[in-house]
Coordinates of C-alpha atoms in Angstrom, one line a residue:
M1 CA -37.7 6.9 13.5
A2 CA -38.9 10.4 13.1
S3 CA -42.0 11.3 11.4
N4 CA -43.0 13.6 8.9
A5 CA -45.9 15.3 11.3
Q6 CA -45.0 19.1 12.0
P7 CA -44.2 19.2 15.9
S8 CA -46.3 21.8 17.4
N9 CA -43.4 24.4 18.1
G10 CA -42.9 24.9 14.3
S11 CA -39.6 22.9 13.4
V12 CA -39.6 20.3 10.8
T13 CA -38.9 17.0 11.3
V14 CA -37.5 14.8 8.6
S15 CA -37.8 11.0 8.1
V16 CA -34.4 8.9 7.9
E17 CA -36.1 6.8 5.2
K18 CA -36.6 9.5 3.0
V19 CA -32.9 11.2 2.9
P20 CA -31.3 9.9 -0.2
N21 CA -27.9 8.1 0.0
S22 CA -26.2 10.1 -2.0
A23 CA -22.1 9.3 -1.2
Q24 CA -21.9 5.5 -2.0
L25 CA -18.8 4.4 0.3
E26 CA -16.2 2.0 -1.0
S27 CA -14.5 0.0 1.1
P28 CA -11.0 -0.2 1.5
E29 CA -9.6 -3.3 -0.5
V30 CA -7.8 -6.5 1.8
N31 CA -4.9 -7.9 0.2
Q32 CA -2.4 -10.5 1.3
V33 CA -0.1 -8.5 2.9
D34 CA -3.0 -7.2 5.4
H35 CA -3.8 -11.3 6.1
L36 CA -0.3 -11.9 6.8
I37 CA 0.1 -8.9 9.1
R38 CA -3.1 -9.8 11.1
G39 CA -2.1 -13.2 11.1
Y40 CA 1.0 -12.1 13.2
D41 CA -1.3 -9.9 15.5
G42 CA -0.4 -7.0 13.6
A43 CA -2.4 -4.0 12.2
T44 CA -3.3 -2.3 8.7
I45 CA -5.8 1.2 8.0
V46 CA -7.5 -1.1 5.9
L47 CA -8.0 -4.2 8.5
E48 CA -9.5 -1.7 10.9
T49 CA -11.6 0.0 8.8
M50 CA -13.5 -3.3 7.7
R51 CA -17.2 -3.1 9.0
S52 CA -16.8 -5.7 11.8
R53 CA -14.0 -4.4 13.2
L54 CA -15.8 -0.7 13.1
Q55 CA -18.2 -2.6 14.8
A56 CA -16.7 -3.8 17.6
A57 CA -14.7 -0.8 18.1
K58 CA -18.3 0.9 19.0
E59 CA -19.2 -1.5 21.7
Q60 CA -15.7 -2.0 23.8
K61 CA -15.2 -0.4 26.8
S62 CA -13.4 2.9 27.6
E63 CA -9.9 2.3 28.7
L64 CA -7.9 4.7 31.2
P65 CA -6.1 6.9 29.7
H66 CA -2.7 6.0 30.1
E67 CA -3.4 2.6 28.5
R68 CA -5.3 4.1 25.4
L69 CA -1.9 6.6 25.0
K70 CA 0.5 3.1 25.0
R71 CA -1.9 1.4 22.7
L72 CA -2.4 4.7 20.2
E73 CA 1.3 5.1 20.6
E74 CA 1.9 1.4 19.7
E75 CA -0.5 1.9 16.7
L76 CA 1.2 5.0 15.6
D77 CA 4.9 3.2 15.5
W78 CA 3.1 0.1 13.3
H79 CA 1.5 2.5 10.7
Q80 CA 4.8 4.8 10.5
H81 CA 6.8 1.4 10.1
E82 CA 4.0 0.3 7.5
N83 CA 4.3 3.4 5.7
D84 CA 8.1 3.1 5.7
F85 CA 8.5 -0.1 4.1
Y86 CA 5.7 1.1 1.5
G87 CA 7.9 4.2 1.1
I88 CA 10.6 2.2 0.3
C89 CA 9.0 -0.1 -2.0
Y90 CA 7.8 3.5 -3.8
D91 CA 11.7 4.2 -4.0
I92 CA 12.7 1.2 -5.6
Y93 CA 9.8 1.3 -8.3
Q94 CA 10.7 5.0 -9.2
R95 CA 14.5 4.1 -9.3
L96 CA 13.6 1.1 -11.5
Y97 CA 11.3 2.8 -13.7
L98 CA 13.1 6.3 -14.5
K99 CA 16.2 3.7 -15.8
V100 CA 14.0 1.9 -17.6
I101 CA 12.7 4.9 -19.3
E102 CA 16.2 6.3 -19.8
V103 CA 17.5 3.2 -20.9
S104 CA 14.4 2.7 -23.5
Q105 CA 14.9 6.4 -24.7
D106 CA 18.5 5.4 -25.5
I107 CA 17.9 2.7 -27.4
I108 CA 14.9 4.6 -29.0
L109 CA 17.0 7.2 -29.9
Q110 CA 20.5 5.0 -31.3
S111 CA 17.3 2.8 -33.6
F112 CA 16.8 6.3 -35.3
F113 CA 20.3 7.2 -36.3
E114 CA 21.1 3.4 -36.9
P115 CA 18.1 1.4 -37.8
R116 CA 20.1 -1.6 -38.5
S117 CA 21.5 -1.9 -35.5
T118 CA 20.9 -4.8 -33.1
P119 CA 22.0 -5.5 -29.7
N120 CA 24.5 -8.3 -30.9
G121 CA 26.6 -6.3 -33.4
D122 CA 26.4 -2.8 -30.9
P123 CA 28.2 -2.5 -28.5
F124 CA 26.0 0.7 -27.6
L125 CA 22.9 -1.1 -27.7
Y126 CA 24.3 -4.0 -25.7
D127 CA 25.3 -1.6 -23.1
A128 CA 21.9 -0.2 -22.8
L129 CA 20.4 -3.6 -22.7
R130 CA 23.3 -4.4 -19.6
R131 CA 22.5 -1.4 -18.2
L132 CA 18.6 -2.2 -17.6
N133 CA 19.7 -5.8 -17.0
T134 CA 21.6 -4.3 -13.9
A135 CA 18.9 -2.1 -12.6
I136 CA 16.5 -4.9 -12.5
K137 CA 19.0 -7.0 -10.4
E138 CA 19.5 -3.7 -8.1
S139 CA 15.9 -3.6 -7.5
Q140 CA 15.6 -7.2 -6.4
I141 CA 17.8 -7.1 -4.1
D142 CA 16.5 -3.6 -2.6
E143 CA 13.0 -5.3 -2.7
N144 CA 14.3 -7.8 -0.6
Q145 CA 16.2 -6.5 1.8
A146 CA 13.0 -4.4 2.2
E147 CA 10.8 -7.5 2.5
V148 CA 13.3 -9.0 4.9
A149 CA 13.1 -5.5 7.2
W150 CA 9.2 -5.5 7.5
K151 CA 9.5 -9.2 8.3
G152 CA 12.1 -8.3 11.1
Y153 CA 9.9 -6.0 12.5
W154 CA 6.6 -8.1 12.4
S155 CA 8.7 -11.1 13.4
I156 CA 7.6 -13.0 10.9
P157 CA 9.4 -15.5 9.7
K158 CA 11.6 -15.9 6.6
T159 CA 10.4 -18.8 5.1
V160 CA 6.8 -17.5 4.8
D161 CA 5.9 -15.7 1.2
P162 CA 2.6 -14.1 0.6
S163 CA 3.7 -13.4 -3.0
S164 CA 6.4 -13.9 -5.7
S165 CA 6.8 -10.3 -5.8
W166 CA 6.1 -7.8 -3.6
I167 CA 6.3 -4.5 -5.9

């Protein structure tokens, strides 16, 4: 620990205890998917930045350059697959979101011109609801395909279900 006394060469040292900690670090949130990946010896950014993991990494012995390169290439591949999975899920969400907005605007616009229209009696409104239902079903199929691809990459049995909905 540094002291508050001035050394004879004229430089000033400051006690570490007196330096304010202005930046509070927020830990990343670990979710069920992260635990599932870890259960199958995988890695995610969130898991790798946990305090216990960082401490263990500091205590690790250094590895040979070719071993380190191989390990880093594997980690890069894992992260690319993780990013691909979440990218697919995001694209599915965006398509569904845009379709919901489109159909909702159609229904609202129709209600301004025909306030008494109902889905049962109005073919336009019925078609809008049918399109919305179709978009939801398509997103569920896409979501399932993304989940199967993700589980296939991590060699996770198809029967493992961390949550009822991935999106």
